[in-house]
Amino acid sequence: MISIGMLGCGNIAGIIESQGGTMVKIAACYDKQSQRMESYAQRTRAQQCTDFDSLVEKDYSLLVEAASVDAVRDHLQAALTRGKDAVVLSVGAFSDASFLAKTRQIAAANGRRIYVPSGAIFGLDNIKVARVCEVDRLVLRTTKPPSALGIADTLKRVCVFRGTAKEAIQRFPRNINVSVALGLAAAVEPEVELWADPSVTANRHEIEATGVFGSVSITTDNVPSPGNPATSYLAALSVLTLLKNLDDPLVVGT
Ligand SMILES: NC(=O)c1ccc[n+]([C@@H]2O[C@H](COP(=O)([O-])OP(=O)(O)OC[C@H]3O[C@@H](n4cnc5c(N)ncnc54)[C@H](O)[C@@H]3O)[C@@H](O)[C@H]2O)c1
């Protein structure tokens, strides 16, 4: 059973608690909202930590970040330096190329690994072929209800953004996790389209790629997680799956 330290005790942490079962032991936890941390620690019997330094000192091998981009920026490098591998959900932090390069360097210097789960999309495994072959088109088309994009209600489906992932991150910083994860997997910056559609209730992510391998088109329709409508349930399931498979000697998928 893998022993983890939980950074962030919100919705995803709650799903790891309720569905992690016998595959995950939550050894310690920290959340900047102390009541959340205390309640989570009581329920899971994890050690309570009143700050990040205390969390990183505890005995476990893997830090699971399910907190925020700021938490990644503030704490990930320290965790790697202190001998922890890490799972990073708030992958938007890696849109900062210099932060990513420095973090990679620290992980390598300390013999540590950083795991980015597939999160809210399917297809992230095989899109990695773009690292070894030519891919001439990679598009991410995301459709959300207008409110989820922070814009006024519209009567019909409208495209609110079309451009590079880098530009998308500047204009819509709350919608960056998927585009950053896709760009990291492929090592190619995707073209991004964001659509507001009053008729949808769930978030839809469409990935289209063409290259020497042929072409692919994948649509993921996400249901929201019970504890946080902004987070897709699939993202939480994908972390659980990653944790379950970490110590399996048979690795399936690219
Ligand atoms: N990679 C993906 O595809 C994907 C998908 C969904 C969510 N996410 C990201 O995962 C993260 C967690 O999602 P969630 O639904 O559990 O969110 P949540 O809001 O339910 O829980 C986050 C918890 O982290 C705590 N927190 C935030 N910043 C912190 C910090 N600096 N130090 C300590 N605690 C901190 C908050 O107080 C909160 O309790 C979010 O950043 C979200 O954007 C990623």
Coordinates of C-alpha atoms and ligand atoms in Angstrom, one line a residue:
M1 CA 0.0 0.0 0.0
I2 CA 1.4 3.4 -1.0
S3 CA 1.8 6.0 1.8
I4 CA 1.0 9.6 0.9
G5 CA 1.1 13.1 2.2
M6 CA -1.9 15.1 1.2
L7 CA -1.4 18.8 0.3
G8 CA -5.0 20.2 0.1
C9 CA -7.9 18.6 1.9
G10 CA -10.7 19.6 -0.5
N11 CA -12.7 17.7 -3.1
I12 CA -10.1 15.5 -4.7
A13 CA -8.5 14.7 -1.3
G14 CA -12.1 13.7 -0.2
I15 CA -12.4 11.3 -3.1
I16 CA -9.0 9.7 -2.4
E17 CA -10.2 9.3 1.2
S18 CA -13.6 7.7 0.3
Q19 CA -12.5 5.6 -2.7
G20 CA -8.7 5.0 -2.0
G21 CA -9.7 2.0 0.1
T22 CA -6.9 -0.4 0.8
M23 CA -4.6 1.0 -1.9
V24 CA -3.7 4.3 -0.2
K25 CA -2.6 5.2 3.3
I26 CA -2.9 8.9 4.0
A27 CA -0.1 9.4 6.4
A28 CA -0.3 13.2 6.9
C29 CA -2.2 16.2 5.6
Y30 CA -2.1 19.9 5.3
D31 CA -4.6 22.5 4.1
K32 CA -4.3 26.3 4.6
Q33 CA -7.9 26.2 5.9
S34 CA -7.2 24.7 9.3
Q35 CA -10.8 23.4 9.9
R36 CA -10.6 21.4 6.7
M37 CA -7.3 20.0 7.6
E38 CA -8.5 19.0 11.1
S39 CA -11.6 17.4 9.9
Y40 CA -9.8 15.5 7.2
A41 CA -7.2 14.3 9.6
Q42 CA -9.8 13.1 12.0
R43 CA -11.7 11.2 9.3
T44 CA -8.6 9.6 7.8
R45 CA -6.4 9.3 10.9
A46 CA -3.7 11.1 9.1
Q47 CA -1.2 13.2 11.1
Q48 CA -2.3 16.9 11.2
C49 CA 0.2 19.4 10.0
T50 CA -0.2 23.1 10.7
D51 CA 2.1 24.2 7.9
F52 CA 3.8 22.8 4.8
D53 CA 7.2 22.3 6.6
S54 CA 5.6 20.0 9.1
L55 CA 3.9 18.1 6.2
V56 CA 7.1 17.5 4.3
E57 CA 8.9 16.2 7.4
K58 CA 6.5 13.3 7.9
D59 CA 7.3 9.8 6.9
Y60 CA 5.7 8.9 3.5
S61 CA 7.1 8.5 0.0
L62 CA 4.7 10.5 -2.2
L63 CA 3.3 14.0 -1.8
V64 CA -0.1 14.4 -3.5
E65 CA -0.9 18.0 -4.4
A66 CA -4.6 18.7 -4.8
A67 CA -4.6 22.3 -3.7
S68 CA -3.8 25.1 -6.2
V69 CA -1.3 26.5 -8.7
D70 CA 0.2 28.7 -5.9
A71 CA 0.7 25.6 -3.7
V72 CA 2.7 24.0 -6.5
R73 CA 4.8 27.1 -7.0
D74 CA 5.4 27.5 -3.2
H75 CA 6.0 23.9 -2.2
L76 CA 6.8 21.4 -4.9
Q77 CA 10.5 22.1 -5.2
A78 CA 11.0 21.9 -1.4
A79 CA 9.2 18.5 -1.4
L80 CA 11.5 17.1 -4.1
T81 CA 14.5 18.4 -2.2
R82 CA 13.3 16.7 0.9
G83 CA 13.1 13.3 -0.8
K84 CA 9.4 13.1 -1.8
D85 CA 8.1 12.0 -5.2
A86 CA 5.1 14.1 -6.1
V87 CA 1.7 13.9 -7.9
V88 CA 0.7 17.3 -9.3
L89 CA -2.9 18.1 -10.1
S90 CA -2.6 21.9 -10.4
V91 CA -0.5 21.4 -13.5
G92 CA -1.2 25.0 -14.7
A93 CA 1.9 25.9 -12.5
F94 CA 4.0 24.3 -15.3
S95 CA 2.8 26.9 -17.8
D96 CA 5.8 28.9 -16.4
A97 CA 8.6 27.4 -18.5
S98 CA 11.4 28.6 -16.2
F99 CA 9.6 27.1 -13.1
L100 CA 9.1 23.8 -15.0
A101 CA 12.8 23.6 -16.1
K102 CA 14.0 24.4 -12.5
T103 CA 11.6 21.9 -11.0
R104 CA 12.7 19.1 -13.5
Q105 CA 16.3 19.9 -12.6
I106 CA 15.7 19.6 -8.9
A107 CA 13.8 16.3 -9.3
A108 CA 16.6 14.9 -11.4
A109 CA 19.3 16.0 -9.0
N110 CA 17.4 14.4 -6.1
G111 CA 16.4 11.2 -8.0
R112 CA 12.7 12.0 -7.6
R113 CA 9.8 11.8 -10.0
I114 CA 6.8 14.1 -10.6
Y115 CA 3.6 12.4 -11.8
V116 CA 1.0 14.4 -13.8
P117 CA -2.2 12.3 -13.9
S118 CA -4.3 12.4 -17.1
G119 CA -6.8 14.5 -15.2
A120 CA -9.9 15.6 -17.0
I121 CA -9.1 14.1 -20.5
F122 CA -8.6 10.9 -22.2
G123 CA -5.8 10.3 -24.7
L124 CA -2.9 11.8 -22.9
D125 CA -0.9 8.6 -23.0
N126 CA -0.7 8.1 -26.7
I127 CA -0.4 11.7 -27.6
K128 CA 3.1 11.4 -26.3
V129 CA 4.0 9.9 -29.7
A130 CA 4.4 13.5 -30.7
R131 CA 7.7 13.4 -28.9
V132 CA 9.1 10.8 -31.4
C133 CA 7.2 11.6 -34.6
E134 CA 5.9 14.5 -36.5
V135 CA 2.5 15.8 -35.5
D136 CA 1.4 18.7 -37.7
R137 CA -1.9 19.6 -35.9
L138 CA -2.8 19.4 -32.2
V139 CA -6.1 21.1 -31.2
L140 CA -7.8 21.3 -27.9
R141 CA -11.5 22.5 -28.1
T142 CA -13.1 23.1 -24.7
T143 CA -16.8 23.8 -24.3
K144 CA -18.2 25.0 -21.0
P145 CA -21.3 26.7 -19.7
P146 CA -20.8 30.5 -19.9
S147 CA -20.7 30.9 -16.1
A148 CA -17.8 28.4 -15.9
L149 CA -15.8 30.7 -18.2
G150 CA -16.7 33.8 -16.1
I151 CA -18.6 35.5 -18.9
A152 CA -22.2 36.7 -19.2
D153 CA -24.9 34.3 -20.3
T154 CA -25.1 33.9 -24.1
L155 CA -28.1 32.8 -26.1
K156 CA -26.2 30.5 -28.4
R157 CA -22.8 28.8 -28.7
V158 CA -20.0 31.3 -29.1
C159 CA -16.2 31.0 -29.5
V160 CA -14.7 33.1 -26.8
F161 CA -11.0 32.4 -27.5
R162 CA -8.9 30.9 -30.3
G163 CA -5.1 31.0 -30.0
T164 CA -2.1 29.3 -28.5
A165 CA -2.1 27.6 -25.1
K166 CA 0.2 30.3 -23.8
E167 CA -2.3 33.0 -24.8
A168 CA -5.2 30.9 -23.3
I169 CA -3.4 30.8 -20.0
Q170 CA -3.1 34.5 -19.9
R171 CA -6.8 35.2 -20.8
F172 CA -8.4 32.3 -18.9
P173 CA -6.1 31.3 -16.1
R174 CA -8.8 29.1 -14.4
N175 CA -9.1 26.9 -17.5
I176 CA -5.5 26.0 -18.0
N177 CA -4.9 22.5 -16.5
V178 CA -6.0 20.5 -19.5
S179 CA -4.1 22.6 -22.1
V180 CA -0.9 22.5 -20.0
A181 CA -1.2 18.8 -19.5
L182 CA -1.7 18.2 -23.2
G183 CA 1.2 20.4 -24.1
L184 CA 3.5 18.7 -21.6
A185 CA 2.5 15.2 -22.9
A186 CA 3.0 16.0 -26.5
A187 CA 5.9 18.5 -26.0
V188 CA 4.1 20.5 -28.7
E189 CA 2.0 23.6 -27.9
P190 CA -1.6 22.9 -28.7
E191 CA -3.9 25.3 -30.5
V192 CA -6.7 26.1 -28.1
E193 CA -10.4 27.0 -28.7
L194 CA -12.7 27.9 -25.8
W195 CA -16.4 27.8 -26.5
A196 CA -19.3 29.1 -24.2
D197 CA -22.4 27.1 -24.7
P198 CA -25.6 27.8 -22.7
S199 CA -27.0 24.4 -23.6
V200 CA -24.2 22.3 -21.9
T201 CA -24.1 21.5 -18.2
A202 CA -20.9 19.5 -18.3
N203 CA -17.4 20.4 -19.5
R204 CA -16.5 19.0 -22.9
H205 CA -12.9 18.6 -24.1
E206 CA -12.2 17.6 -27.7
I207 CA -8.7 16.7 -28.8
E208 CA -7.8 16.5 -32.5
A209 CA -4.4 15.6 -33.8
T210 CA -3.0 14.6 -37.2
G211 CA 0.5 13.4 -38.0
V212 CA 2.6 10.7 -39.6
F213 CA 0.7 8.2 -37.4
G214 CA -2.7 9.1 -39.0
S215 CA -5.3 11.1 -37.2
V216 CA -7.2 11.0 -33.9
S217 CA -10.3 12.7 -32.5
I218 CA -11.3 12.2 -28.9
T219 CA -14.2 13.8 -27.0
T220 CA -14.5 13.7 -23.2
D221 CA -17.8 14.8 -21.6
N222 CA -17.1 15.3 -17.9
V223 CA -19.5 15.1 -15.0
P224 CA -18.6 17.5 -12.2
S225 CA -17.3 16.0 -8.9
P226 CA -19.8 15.9 -6.1
G227 CA -17.6 18.2 -3.8
N228 CA -16.6 20.8 -6.4
P229 CA -18.5 21.5 -9.6
A230 CA -15.4 23.2 -11.1
T231 CA -13.4 19.9 -10.9
S232 CA -14.3 17.0 -13.2
Y233 CA -14.9 13.7 -11.5
L234 CA -12.7 12.1 -14.1
A235 CA -9.7 14.1 -12.7
A236 CA -10.2 12.6 -9.2
L237 CA -10.6 9.0 -10.7
S238 CA -7.5 9.5 -12.7
V239 CA -5.4 10.3 -9.5
L240 CA -6.9 7.2 -7.8
T241 CA -5.9 5.1 -10.8
L242 CA -2.4 6.5 -10.8
L243 CA -2.0 5.7 -7.1
K244 CA -3.3 2.2 -7.6
N245 CA -0.9 1.5 -10.4
L246 CA 2.3 3.0 -9.0
D247 CA 3.6 -0.2 -7.5
D248 CA 2.2 -2.5 -10.2
P249 CA 5.1 -4.2 -12.0
L250 CA 3.1 -4.3 -15.2
V251 CA 2.9 -0.8 -16.7
V252 CA 0.2 -0.5 -19.4
G253 CA -0.1 2.5 -21.7
T254 CA 2.6 4.7 -23.2
Ligands
LIG1 N1 -5.2 18.3 -13.9 C1 -6.5 18.3 -14.1 O1 -7.0 17.9 -15.1 C2 -7.3 18.9 -13.0 C3 -8.7 18.7 -13.0 C4 -9.4 19.1 -11.9 C5 -8.8 19.9 -10.9 N2 -7.5 20.2 -10.9 C6 -6.9 21.0 -9.9 O2 -6.7 20.2 -8.7 C7 -6.7 21.1 -7.6 C8 -7.6 20.6 -6.5 O3 -8.9 20.4 -6.9 P1 -10.1 20.2 -5.9 O4 -11.4 20.1 -6.7 O5 -9.8 19.2 -4.8 O6 -10.2 21.7 -5.2 P2 -10.8 22.2 -3.8 O7 -11.0 23.6 -3.9 O8 -12.0 21.4 -3.5 O9 -9.7 21.8 -2.7 C9 -8.5 22.5 -2.7 C10 -8.0 22.6 -1.2 O10 -6.6 23.0 -1.3 C11 -6.5 24.1 -0.3 N3 -5.4 24.9 -0.7 C12 -5.3 25.8 -1.8 N4 -4.1 26.4 -1.8 C13 -3.4 25.9 -0.8 C14 -2.1 26.1 -0.3 N5 -1.2 27.0 -0.9 N6 -1.6 25.5 0.8 C15 -2.5 24.6 1.4 N7 -3.7 24.3 1.0 C16 -4.2 25.0 -0.1 C17 -7.8 24.8 -0.2 O11 -8.0 25.4 1.0 C18 -8.8 23.7 -0.5 O12 -9.2 23.1 0.7 C19 -7.1 22.5 -8.1 O13 -6.0 23.3 -8.3 C20 -7.7 22.2 -9.5 O14 -7.6 23.2 -10.4 C21 -6.7 19.6 -11.9

